[in-house]
Amino acid sequence: MGVRRQTAEGTRTAQGLVNGRPQGHPARPLPSQPPSPVSFSPSPVLPLLLLPRFLERARQERVPHICGNAVQALGVVQQARRLQRRDPLLPQEAPRPPRTVFVNEPLPEDYFDHKHRVKKEHVYCSNQVITSKYTVLTFVPRNLLEQFRRIANIFFLAIAILQFFSIFSTVSPGLVILPLIIVLAITALKDGYEDIKRHQSDRSVNYSQVRVLKGGDFRNENAMAGKSKTFVRGLVPSFKRANKKKGLTDGNVDILHHGAPPEGVHTQGAELEHIPTTTEEHGIEYDDGEPVEESGGLFHHHGASRKPHWKMTIWEDLRVGDIVKLMDDEPLPADILICATSEDENVAYVETKNLDGETNLKSRSACAALTHLNTARACADKHNTFRVECDRPETNLYRLNAAVVTPDGQKTAVDANMVLLRGTVLRNTRWVIGVVMYTGEDSKIVLNSGVTPSKRSCVERQMNPQVFINLLLLAAMAVACGIVDSVLEQHYFPLDAPWLYGDTQSDNNPRINGLITWAFALITFQNIVPISLYISIEGVRTCQALFIYFDKEIFYEKTGQATLARSWNLSDDLGQIDYIFSDKTGTLTQNAMVFRQCTVAGRVYKGDAVSETEGIIPVGIPEADEGRPNDSKADVRTTSSASPASAKKSSASSSSTEAIADPLSAGAVKKAEHVLAHFHDSTLAADITAAQEAVSGSREDAHGQMLNGFWTVLALCHTALVSVDPQSGAIQYKAQSPDEAALVQAAADVGFVFRGRDREVLSLQTPFARDAGAKYERYELLNILDFTSARKRMSVLVRKLGEDGGGDGKVYLLIKGADNVIMERLRPGQDELIRTTEDHLAEFASEGLRTLTLGYKVVPEAVYQSWAKRYHEATVSLDEREEKVEAVSDEIEHDLTLLGATAIEDRLQDGVPEAIADLKEAGIKVWVLTGDKLETAIAIGHSTNLIGREDNIVIIRGGGEGHTPVYMQMLNAVEEFFPESGILQEDGVGLDESTQTGGYPLQRINTGVSSLVGHNNGDRPGGFVLVIDGAALTYALADEKHKQLVLLLAMQCEGVICCRVSPLQKALVVKLVKDGVGAMTLAIGDGANDVSMIQAADVGVGISGEEGLQAVNSSDYAIAQFRFLKRLLLVHGHWSYARNGNMIINFFYKNIICIGVLWWFQIYCAWSSQYVFEYTYLLFWNTFWTIAPVIGIGLFDRIVDDHVLMAMPELYSHSRNHEYFGNKLFLTYMFDGVVQSAIIFFLIFYTYNTTSSRPDGYDIYQYEFSTTMAIAAVMAANLFNGLNTHVWTGWIFFAVALGIVLVWAYTAIYSVIAPGWFPTPIFGNDHYLFRSAYFWFSIVLVTVLALLPRYIAKAYKLVFAPSDLDRARWIHKVDPTHDFSKDRHGGLAEVSVSHRRKHSLGRHRPHLFHASRTDMSTGMRSVNRGFDFATEENGVAMQRIQSHLSERHQALPPAAKRKRNASNLMQTFSIRRTLRRKKHGSQSSSHPADEPSASSPPRSPPPQTATHDRS
């Protein structure tokens, strides 16, 4: 027994930004100029994280409302810089310097070094964007480096290398290292396959095409860095690629599921292979359509032309300084400065949902100094040279400082509204010509995307310390064997021990054999960390990914899309999610609107049921007016300034002009984009008909006037554009937001058809139009008082034009906005109407609808002229422009007449409210991170059940004068709502001098609706929801002090909504919670603006919706609908975590029981590292004997059935609380293995070590009792694994029995193989084993004794301390038809749910949106009814309209200002008298102006402010 057998088994700181400069102000002075004072408007919502540089500049220029004070600003700067240095989400290289882009100009001499090479700081990165991880050269070393991050792989490699030395060799060294090579190869193949797909996806985007200016005198001398040689480029010869100039086709769309650049692929734009060109063969296009100029000649290059033209060029070859031409519906390949567009006044419209998630179109304008560059010839003219002096590349989507410098030295400021960013899509604009400013990694969308992380599951991270514990145990065992062996040899060698005969060699003597024994012990006990564990986990996770893929419950039949696991190693993380961070647009909502109901003059119109498939409805064309023929349908005109072309271009034309149908002659209305249905109401139609035929002064006539006013406000108070669909010839509205389009379309559906805007003249078709003469009502647009988050309303002032086009009409103010804002501005005497309308608003809100309240007033001419003068002065003011404009606007928006209110449904994805309610009940906190406005986010929070009916909303705002500092707001919120939370006693929480200086006391403002809240505001039982905007997050994420407080405050709330946040802010918020709380996070989104958030979270889920595949490409799981997330987490996540955790600890157990038997044998073999088993039994331990049960656990075990988990979301808490895997369970199972190995070894050893078991009386052979031990250990391990499963299915029976059957069969067969075949040490063992009573009794006895402790413990727990899972399994076993949904809220396990929690959770939409709301920046408290209206604030389109009105106002001579006849108020929207029946014997008269149609309560008193000192 002393013979040593030499055998062993082979085995980015958030550089956020502020767009605070008022429109029209000059850009930041370039470095060559001294800084000039710049006035920053205190925007109520600062959109993004502040750049440290911006804060320093703000401090230097003394902007107190941005920084608070100099000390606070400097502290924010320093903390932000420190954050940047350590934030892995941000690019860590040195910031790139500012740049100057030379267009058709040579580079200056100082750009070159002494060798006449362009200096490094003036070399710009290429436009090639690569998301893949490997290249041909780096694949092997980088992949091996990643795989050897696992401690076990390093250990196996060391053991394999050790066995290459002959003294330690057990079997063939190549055979020893083969398992490790197989594991590494399989993992490398999987990683390589995924990366090849990323390369293919990169190529599909980088090889998209764009028109680039070539020929003529144009030269681009800006220096560009070389392109990277990628995996695919290295394998595909360049000459083959050169012949493939095709764009993205349907055949290779599938590759985008495996990763793509952030902008992904435009799924709604024109296909790249159908780009219109004049010369398709050579990809050349001419503006004037002339033939290609060929000079001919021997050395003439085929296809070249000296004439300026547009050449189709792939994206990755685009250079800084190139001039490009983009067509409608094409994606932007880089960040481009607009030179000229096809539209009047050089306006372009872009869709930015890939950047900020907003689907409303944004307007952008061309640089005024470059508008003459509208053809290829003009762009290539050597006299039209210029340069663009740009700031360094930065992450802020809304900030850009640059200037265009012309040859005469004149500088023109450039801001973000003149730039088209990569990732956006050109819409409603036939063409745009621009110059490339930033390419590739310098573009804003790439800067916001972060670095693709290499994610590892939480279970895998927890395994490393457990493997390390096992390695320490292995080291201790090896050291013990080495020491004891050395001591024994040195003791027995002088005594001439026979087993030490010949131990006198240099490599075999008592002094060195202890070290050799130590190394042999490492080989003997190496199975304590089995290599099969990792390959088993990979296989199980792959199967779990397939289970997810084939689950019909999360298969979206509408698109035929299954749920796809793109990262196979994160399935168990789905069962441990604590926080979900969700985007809103396209994730929770369909981003589709439906005009549902309205109330007019106290009468509700709920709408008839209409089919959403009905796309076009006729509206009729009124009879022709004077001067216009009846056959005007044939009239064709070019696009007006208000109606950008929306028609697709024919492939045969690329002209800069395009004829479209006249909206005035269209006879139908087509559904606007993102509007699901037309609005019909038979009652409303009957009321309009009755009003047309009503007698003047009757009730029907009065109601008709209110209807006329209501729908006229909807038809005129907006900024929507009118286009004509080229296929159907129907009007289609193009609005900046879906809800605005729904309002305008609803008016058209009723008969109030907005026919377009011809500069300042609005054309409106109404049912009350005169039956002869005028075809349309026409209004002169005087002013637009734009919607902002602070105003919560939008107004237009119009003058009704006479039938002859003259201006003899009245001036009307038309207004729409939030109910509380409109109600407090109404004239007295409308009590009953106000009360009725408020009841209707509450009813609308109870159905989850978003409301707007409408009103109007007549403005006397003298009053308007005086006000217009003050308004003009405010708009041209250089100081505090926005404050002055808002104050002047507020002057005229009073004494309104209430018309009614609208109710729009923002269509949620199916099952979203129920899914969020169940996820909250499962203990998961849901945060919504969106780029939308605060009101929009709150409205969606209500409708999705994120904000319950009794919840309290705490609002934290940032920026602007008059607002309380963010830190003070958070402290006030903690003090008022969470005084007993202990937050105020935390270290580092509290006020200091920098926080107090410049602070504002909290003000509590009582408004007209605050009485509905009462004194118990903040004490409602529904819990709290924190709403914080992007400007506040700028400060909250700036330093550790702010981050600590915002995190502590957020932890006290059931949900958090972050609005107006940038993509990078989303990632930083996720990182704040992930690192600050140590919680498991999941981020879900569907757009490119969600990529950073998805990558920052532990688990990223992408929704393959209408915003393309950008989020899917960067995600770990791809689903089609948000509601599928519930089953993905509660079922598959719960199952996967329970299965994998149970499998791993059982894996460790089954190996420790084997190693334990080997260890105990060392006591009796002189600690020589001798195997007790015959080597093949040890060799097959992890491959045949015991692998099946643990694999069966990983694949087929069910902690409880899926319908139970779906019906009882609270069961997820067991998984979320990490009950299935951890160090405690690991140590418990390890202890089980040690105890059972002792039972197996010592009982069998001493049984065989007494009287001989042989009938002939001879002593036993070692492999007699060791084979008995091996069989007993296999049976005990497999049955123990089976005992730890929760459901015994056929597969589990098979898995448990397989190893037992195999070891018995192997023993029987292996024992009868004669040594003539190959050397076998146990030939004839069956003759002694199967005839021995010891063999049979020992196996039965030790197996039962080994399993008995665990069996007793499980039985005791089930009988005396059952968990809710135990009860659920028992109930399901006894009553398979039991309805577990009745046992929710702790019905099974008596789980205590707080009173507050019960009220906030619900499976259905709340019945009333009466949640209290506290704005901590102003102290205002109110009741929210779901108000929302989204539009682009201070957009180019709005500025353009305002500038036209301002120019017209200045150009209008005083003599042209006509007098208006005095009239009463209700004449404003009076019905034309030709449509009324006059009373006999009485004079016809209009309804008195100042007499409301319905009585109402007295007007609410003006707001009263009560100041409370919070210091």
Short mmCIF file of N, CA and C in Angstrom, two decimals, residues 64-182:
data_model
loop_
_atom_site.label_atom_id
_atom_site.label_comp_id
_atom_site.label_asym_id
_atom_site.label_seq_id
_atom_site.Cartn_x
_atom_site.Cartn_y
_atom_site.Cartn_z
N PRO A 64 -25.13 83.22 -11.89
CA PRO A 64 -25.45 82.58 -10.62
C PRO A 64 -26.49 81.49 -10.73
N HIS A 65 -27.44 81.62 -11.66
CA HIS A 65 -28.51 80.61 -11.69
C HIS A 65 -28.04 79.31 -12.30
N ILE A 66 -26.87 79.29 -12.91
CA ILE A 66 -26.33 78.03 -13.41
C ILE A 66 -25.49 77.36 -12.33
N CYS A 67 -24.64 78.11 -11.69
CA CYS A 67 -23.70 77.51 -10.75
C CYS A 67 -24.09 77.67 -9.29
N GLY A 68 -24.99 78.55 -8.99
CA GLY A 68 -25.27 78.83 -7.59
C GLY A 68 -24.30 79.84 -7.06
N ASN A 69 -23.04 79.50 -7.00
CA ASN A 69 -21.98 80.43 -6.65
C ASN A 69 -20.66 79.84 -7.12
N ALA A 70 -19.63 80.63 -7.04
CA ALA A 70 -18.34 80.20 -7.60
C ALA A 70 -17.78 79.00 -6.88
N VAL A 71 -17.93 78.97 -5.56
CA VAL A 71 -17.38 77.86 -4.79
C VAL A 71 -18.07 76.55 -5.15
N GLN A 72 -19.40 76.60 -5.22
CA GLN A 72 -20.14 75.39 -5.56
C GLN A 72 -19.81 74.93 -6.98
N ALA A 73 -19.70 75.87 -7.91
CA ALA A 73 -19.38 75.49 -9.29
C ALA A 73 -18.01 74.83 -9.37
N LEU A 74 -17.02 75.41 -8.68
CA LEU A 74 -15.68 74.83 -8.74
C LEU A 74 -15.66 73.44 -8.15
N GLY A 75 -16.45 73.24 -7.07
CA GLY A 75 -16.51 71.91 -6.47
C GLY A 75 -17.13 70.90 -7.42
N VAL A 76 -18.17 71.32 -8.12
CA VAL A 76 -18.81 70.43 -9.09
C VAL A 76 -17.83 70.08 -10.19
N VAL A 77 -17.07 71.07 -10.64
CA VAL A 77 -16.09 70.83 -11.70
C VAL A 77 -15.06 69.81 -11.27
N GLN A 78 -14.49 70.01 -10.07
CA GLN A 78 -13.45 69.10 -9.62
C GLN A 78 -13.99 67.69 -9.43
N GLN A 79 -15.19 67.58 -8.83
CA GLN A 79 -15.76 66.25 -8.63
C GLN A 79 -16.08 65.59 -9.97
N ALA A 80 -16.57 66.39 -10.92
CA ALA A 80 -16.90 65.82 -12.22
C ALA A 80 -15.65 65.32 -12.93
N ARG A 81 -14.57 66.07 -12.79
CA ARG A 81 -13.33 65.62 -13.43
C ARG A 81 -12.83 64.33 -12.80
N ARG A 82 -12.94 64.23 -11.49
CA ARG A 82 -12.52 62.99 -10.85
C ARG A 82 -13.41 61.83 -11.29
N LEU A 83 -14.70 62.12 -11.47
CA LEU A 83 -15.61 61.07 -11.92
C LEU A 83 -15.23 60.59 -13.32
N GLN A 84 -14.83 61.54 -14.16
CA GLN A 84 -14.47 61.14 -15.52
C GLN A 84 -13.25 60.24 -15.52
N ARG A 85 -12.32 60.51 -14.66
CA ARG A 85 -11.09 59.72 -14.66
C ARG A 85 -11.34 58.28 -14.26
N ARG A 86 -12.40 58.05 -13.49
CA ARG A 86 -12.61 56.69 -13.02
C ARG A 86 -13.85 56.02 -13.59
N ASP A 87 -14.61 56.72 -14.42
CA ASP A 87 -15.84 56.15 -14.94
C ASP A 87 -15.56 55.33 -16.17
N PRO A 88 -15.74 54.02 -16.13
CA PRO A 88 -15.44 53.20 -17.30
C PRO A 88 -16.43 53.38 -18.43
N LEU A 89 -17.56 54.03 -18.16
CA LEU A 89 -18.54 54.21 -19.22
C LEU A 89 -18.09 55.26 -20.22
N LEU A 90 -17.16 56.13 -19.82
CA LEU A 90 -16.76 57.23 -20.66
C LEU A 90 -15.42 56.95 -21.33
N PRO A 91 -15.19 57.52 -22.48
CA PRO A 91 -13.89 57.36 -23.11
C PRO A 91 -12.79 57.88 -22.20
N GLN A 92 -11.75 57.10 -22.02
CA GLN A 92 -10.72 57.44 -21.07
C GLN A 92 -9.52 58.12 -21.71
N GLU A 93 -9.48 58.21 -23.07
CA GLU A 93 -8.34 58.87 -23.67
C GLU A 93 -8.43 60.36 -23.44
N ALA A 94 -7.33 61.04 -23.66
CA ALA A 94 -7.28 62.48 -23.46
C ALA A 94 -8.29 63.15 -24.38
N PRO A 95 -8.98 64.19 -23.88
CA PRO A 95 -9.98 64.85 -24.74
C PRO A 95 -9.32 65.44 -25.98
N ARG A 96 -10.01 65.30 -27.09
CA ARG A 96 -9.46 65.80 -28.34
C ARG A 96 -9.54 67.32 -28.37
N PRO A 97 -8.59 67.96 -29.03
CA PRO A 97 -8.58 69.42 -29.03
C PRO A 97 -9.65 69.99 -29.94
N PRO A 98 -9.95 71.29 -29.82
CA PRO A 98 -10.84 71.92 -30.79
C PRO A 98 -10.25 71.79 -32.19
N ARG A 99 -11.13 71.89 -33.18
CA ARG A 99 -10.69 71.67 -34.56
C ARG A 99 -11.16 72.80 -35.46
N THR A 100 -10.45 72.97 -36.55
CA THR A 100 -10.87 73.87 -37.62
C THR A 100 -10.98 73.06 -38.89
N VAL A 101 -12.16 73.06 -39.49
CA VAL A 101 -12.42 72.30 -40.70
C VAL A 101 -12.26 73.25 -41.89
N PHE A 102 -11.32 72.93 -42.76
CA PHE A 102 -11.06 73.76 -43.93
C PHE A 102 -11.82 73.18 -45.12
N VAL A 103 -12.69 73.98 -45.70
CA VAL A 103 -13.52 73.54 -46.81
C VAL A 103 -13.00 74.19 -48.08
N ASN A 104 -12.43 73.35 -48.94
CA ASN A 104 -11.86 73.81 -50.20
C ASN A 104 -10.73 74.81 -49.99
N GLU A 105 -10.06 74.70 -48.85
CA GLU A 105 -8.93 75.56 -48.54
C GLU A 105 -7.73 74.69 -48.19
N PRO A 106 -6.52 75.14 -48.51
CA PRO A 106 -5.34 74.38 -48.07
C PRO A 106 -5.12 74.54 -46.57
N LEU A 107 -4.46 73.57 -45.98
CA LEU A 107 -4.16 73.64 -44.56
C LEU A 107 -3.07 74.67 -44.32
N PRO A 108 -3.12 75.41 -43.21
CA PRO A 108 -2.06 76.39 -42.92
C PRO A 108 -0.74 75.69 -42.60
N GLU A 109 0.32 76.43 -42.69
CA GLU A 109 1.65 75.86 -42.50
C GLU A 109 1.85 75.34 -41.09
N ASP A 110 1.23 75.98 -40.09
CA ASP A 110 1.46 75.53 -38.71
C ASP A 110 0.76 74.21 -38.42
N TYR A 111 0.03 73.64 -39.37
CA TYR A 111 -0.58 72.33 -39.18
C TYR A 111 0.42 71.19 -39.48
N PHE A 112 1.60 71.54 -40.01
CA PHE A 112 2.57 70.53 -40.40
C PHE A 112 3.78 70.58 -39.48
N ASP A 113 4.42 69.43 -39.31
CA ASP A 113 5.65 69.38 -38.53
C ASP A 113 6.84 69.63 -39.45
N HIS A 114 8.05 69.43 -38.91
CA HIS A 114 9.24 69.75 -39.68
C HIS A 114 9.42 68.82 -40.87
N LYS A 115 8.74 67.64 -40.83
CA LYS A 115 8.80 66.72 -41.97
C LYS A 115 7.63 66.91 -42.92
N HIS A 116 6.90 68.00 -42.73
CA HIS A 116 5.74 68.34 -43.53
C HIS A 116 4.64 67.26 -43.46
N ARG A 117 4.54 66.68 -42.27
CA ARG A 117 3.44 65.78 -41.99
C ARG A 117 2.45 66.49 -41.08
N VAL A 118 1.19 66.20 -41.28
CA VAL A 118 0.16 66.87 -40.47
C VAL A 118 0.32 66.43 -39.02
N LYS A 119 0.31 67.38 -38.12
CA LYS A 119 0.47 67.08 -36.71
C LYS A 119 -0.67 66.19 -36.21
N LYS A 120 -0.38 65.40 -35.20
CA LYS A 120 -1.32 64.41 -34.71
C LYS A 120 -2.63 65.04 -34.24
N GLU A 121 -2.55 66.22 -33.61
CA GLU A 121 -3.77 66.84 -33.07
C GLU A 121 -4.69 67.34 -34.17
N HIS A 122 -4.20 67.40 -35.40
CA HIS A 122 -5.03 67.86 -36.52
C HIS A 122 -5.43 66.71 -37.43
N VAL A 123 -5.20 65.49 -37.00
CA VAL A 123 -5.63 64.32 -37.75
C VAL A 123 -6.91 63.80 -37.12
N TYR A 124 -7.97 63.71 -37.89
CA TYR A 124 -9.28 63.34 -37.37
C TYR A 124 -9.55 61.86 -37.60
N CYS A 125 -10.33 61.28 -36.69
CA CYS A 125 -10.61 59.85 -36.78
C CYS A 125 -11.50 59.57 -37.99
N SER A 126 -11.38 58.38 -38.51
CA SER A 126 -12.16 58.00 -39.69
C SER A 126 -13.62 57.81 -39.30
N ASN A 127 -14.45 57.70 -40.31
CA ASN A 127 -15.89 57.51 -40.08
C ASN A 127 -16.25 56.05 -39.91
N GLN A 128 -15.25 55.21 -39.77
CA GLN A 128 -15.49 53.79 -39.56
C GLN A 128 -15.83 53.56 -38.09
N VAL A 129 -16.96 52.93 -37.83
CA VAL A 129 -17.40 52.62 -36.48
C VAL A 129 -17.39 51.11 -36.31
N ILE A 130 -16.66 50.63 -35.30
CA ILE A 130 -16.50 49.19 -35.08
C ILE A 130 -17.00 48.85 -33.69
N THR A 131 -17.93 47.93 -33.62
CA THR A 131 -18.45 47.48 -32.32
C THR A 131 -17.92 46.11 -31.95
N SER A 132 -17.19 45.48 -32.85
CA SER A 132 -16.66 44.14 -32.56
C SER A 132 -15.51 44.24 -31.56
N LYS A 133 -15.18 43.10 -30.97
CA LYS A 133 -14.16 43.05 -29.93
C LYS A 133 -12.82 42.55 -30.44
N TYR A 134 -12.82 41.73 -31.50
CA TYR A 134 -11.60 41.06 -31.91
C TYR A 134 -11.23 41.40 -33.35
N THR A 135 -9.96 41.21 -33.67
CA THR A 135 -9.49 41.18 -35.04
C THR A 135 -8.79 39.84 -35.26
N VAL A 136 -8.30 39.64 -36.47
CA VAL A 136 -7.62 38.38 -36.76
C VAL A 136 -6.41 38.20 -35.86
N LEU A 137 -5.70 39.29 -35.60
CA LEU A 137 -4.48 39.20 -34.80
C LEU A 137 -4.76 39.12 -33.31
N THR A 138 -5.81 39.81 -32.87
CA THR A 138 -6.05 39.89 -31.42
C THR A 138 -7.00 38.83 -30.91
N PHE A 139 -7.63 38.06 -31.80
CA PHE A 139 -8.66 37.14 -31.33
C PHE A 139 -8.11 36.11 -30.34
N VAL A 140 -7.06 35.40 -30.72
CA VAL A 140 -6.53 34.34 -29.86
C VAL A 140 -6.02 34.87 -28.54
N PRO A 141 -5.12 35.86 -28.52
CA PRO A 141 -4.61 36.31 -27.21
C PRO A 141 -5.68 36.96 -26.34
N ARG A 142 -6.57 37.77 -26.95
CA ARG A 142 -7.56 38.46 -26.13
C ARG A 142 -8.61 37.50 -25.60
N ASN A 143 -9.01 36.54 -26.44
CA ASN A 143 -10.01 35.59 -25.98
C ASN A 143 -9.45 34.68 -24.89
N LEU A 144 -8.20 34.27 -25.05
CA LEU A 144 -7.57 33.45 -24.00
C LEU A 144 -7.44 34.25 -22.70
N LEU A 145 -7.11 35.53 -22.84
CA LEU A 145 -6.99 36.37 -21.65
C LEU A 145 -8.32 36.46 -20.91
N GLU A 146 -9.41 36.59 -21.66
CA GLU A 146 -10.72 36.65 -21.03
C GLU A 146 -11.09 35.33 -20.37
N GLN A 147 -10.75 34.22 -21.03
CA GLN A 147 -11.11 32.92 -20.46
C GLN A 147 -10.28 32.59 -19.23
N PHE A 148 -9.05 33.08 -19.19
CA PHE A 148 -8.22 32.80 -18.03
C PHE A 148 -8.45 33.79 -16.89
N ARG A 149 -9.52 34.59 -17.04
CA ARG A 149 -9.97 35.34 -15.87
C ARG A 149 -10.58 34.40 -14.84
N ARG A 150 -10.95 33.22 -15.28
CA ARG A 150 -11.48 32.22 -14.36
C ARG A 150 -10.32 31.54 -13.63
N ILE A 151 -10.38 31.54 -12.33
CA ILE A 151 -9.31 30.95 -11.53
C ILE A 151 -9.15 29.48 -11.86
N ALA A 152 -10.27 28.79 -12.09
CA ALA A 152 -10.22 27.35 -12.33
C ALA A 152 -9.44 27.04 -13.59
N ASN A 153 -9.58 27.86 -14.64
CA ASN A 153 -8.85 27.60 -15.87
C ASN A 153 -7.34 27.72 -15.66
N ILE A 154 -6.94 28.70 -14.87
CA ILE A 154 -5.52 28.83 -14.55
C ILE A 154 -5.04 27.59 -13.80
N PHE A 155 -5.84 27.11 -12.88
CA PHE A 155 -5.47 25.92 -12.11
C PHE A 155 -5.33 24.69 -13.01
N PHE A 156 -6.31 24.51 -13.89
CA PHE A 156 -6.25 23.34 -14.78
C PHE A 156 -5.03 23.41 -15.69
N LEU A 157 -4.70 24.63 -16.16
CA LEU A 157 -3.53 24.76 -17.00
C LEU A 157 -2.26 24.41 -16.23
N ALA A 158 -2.18 24.86 -15.00
CA ALA A 158 -1.00 24.55 -14.18
C ALA A 158 -0.88 23.04 -13.94
N ILE A 159 -2.01 22.38 -13.66
CA ILE A 159 -1.98 20.93 -13.43
C ILE A 159 -1.57 20.19 -14.70
N ALA A 160 -2.09 20.66 -15.85
CA ALA A 160 -1.74 20.01 -17.11
C ALA A 160 -0.26 20.18 -17.42
N ILE A 161 0.27 21.39 -17.19
CA ILE A 161 1.70 21.61 -17.43
C ILE A 161 2.53 20.74 -16.50
N LEU A 162 2.08 20.60 -15.27
CA LEU A 162 2.81 19.80 -14.29
C LEU A 162 2.95 18.35 -14.77
N GLN A 163 1.91 17.84 -15.41
CA GLN A 163 1.93 16.45 -15.84
C GLN A 163 2.73 16.24 -17.12
N PHE A 164 3.22 17.30 -17.72
CA PHE A 164 4.12 17.14 -18.87
C PHE A 164 5.51 16.70 -18.42
N PHE A 165 5.82 16.87 -17.12
CA PHE A 165 7.09 16.37 -16.59
C PHE A 165 6.93 14.88 -16.30
N SER A 166 7.91 14.11 -16.69
CA SER A 166 7.80 12.65 -16.61
C SER A 166 7.61 12.15 -15.19
N ILE A 167 8.15 12.86 -14.24
CA ILE A 167 8.05 12.38 -12.86
C ILE A 167 6.62 12.46 -12.34
N PHE A 168 5.83 13.36 -12.92
CA PHE A 168 4.44 13.53 -12.48
C PHE A 168 3.44 12.95 -13.45
N SER A 169 3.92 12.34 -14.51
CA SER A 169 3.01 11.88 -15.56
C SER A 169 2.17 10.72 -15.08
N THR A 170 0.87 10.80 -15.38
CA THR A 170 -0.05 9.72 -15.05
C THR A 170 -0.47 8.98 -16.31
N VAL A 171 -0.99 9.73 -17.27
CA VAL A 171 -1.31 9.17 -18.58
C VAL A 171 -0.60 10.06 -19.60
N SER A 172 -0.97 9.94 -20.85
CA SER A 172 -0.35 10.76 -21.89
C SER A 172 -0.57 12.24 -21.60
N PRO A 173 0.51 13.06 -21.64
CA PRO A 173 0.35 14.50 -21.37
C PRO A 173 -0.65 15.16 -22.32
N GLY A 174 -0.66 14.74 -23.59
CA GLY A 174 -1.63 15.31 -24.52
C GLY A 174 -3.05 15.00 -24.12
N LEU A 175 -3.27 13.79 -23.60
CA LEU A 175 -4.60 13.41 -23.14
C LEU A 175 -5.00 14.22 -21.91
N VAL A 176 -4.03 14.56 -21.08
CA VAL A 176 -4.31 15.32 -19.87
C VAL A 176 -4.81 16.72 -20.19
N ILE A 177 -4.16 17.36 -21.16
CA ILE A 177 -4.52 18.75 -21.47
C ILE A 177 -5.68 18.83 -22.45
N LEU A 178 -6.09 17.71 -23.03
CA LEU A 178 -7.17 17.71 -24.02
C LEU A 178 -8.48 18.28 -23.47
N PRO A 179 -8.92 17.90 -22.27
CA PRO A 179 -10.17 18.50 -21.78
C PRO A 179 -10.12 20.01 -21.69
N LEU A 180 -9.01 20.56 -21.22
CA LEU A 180 -8.88 22.01 -21.13
C LEU A 180 -8.93 22.64 -22.52
N ILE A 181 -8.26 22.04 -23.47
CA ILE A 181 -8.27 22.56 -24.84
C ILE A 181 -9.69 22.54 -25.42
N ILE A 182 -10.42 21.46 -25.14
CA ILE A 182 -11.80 21.36 -25.64
C ILE A 182 -12.67 22.47 -25.06
#
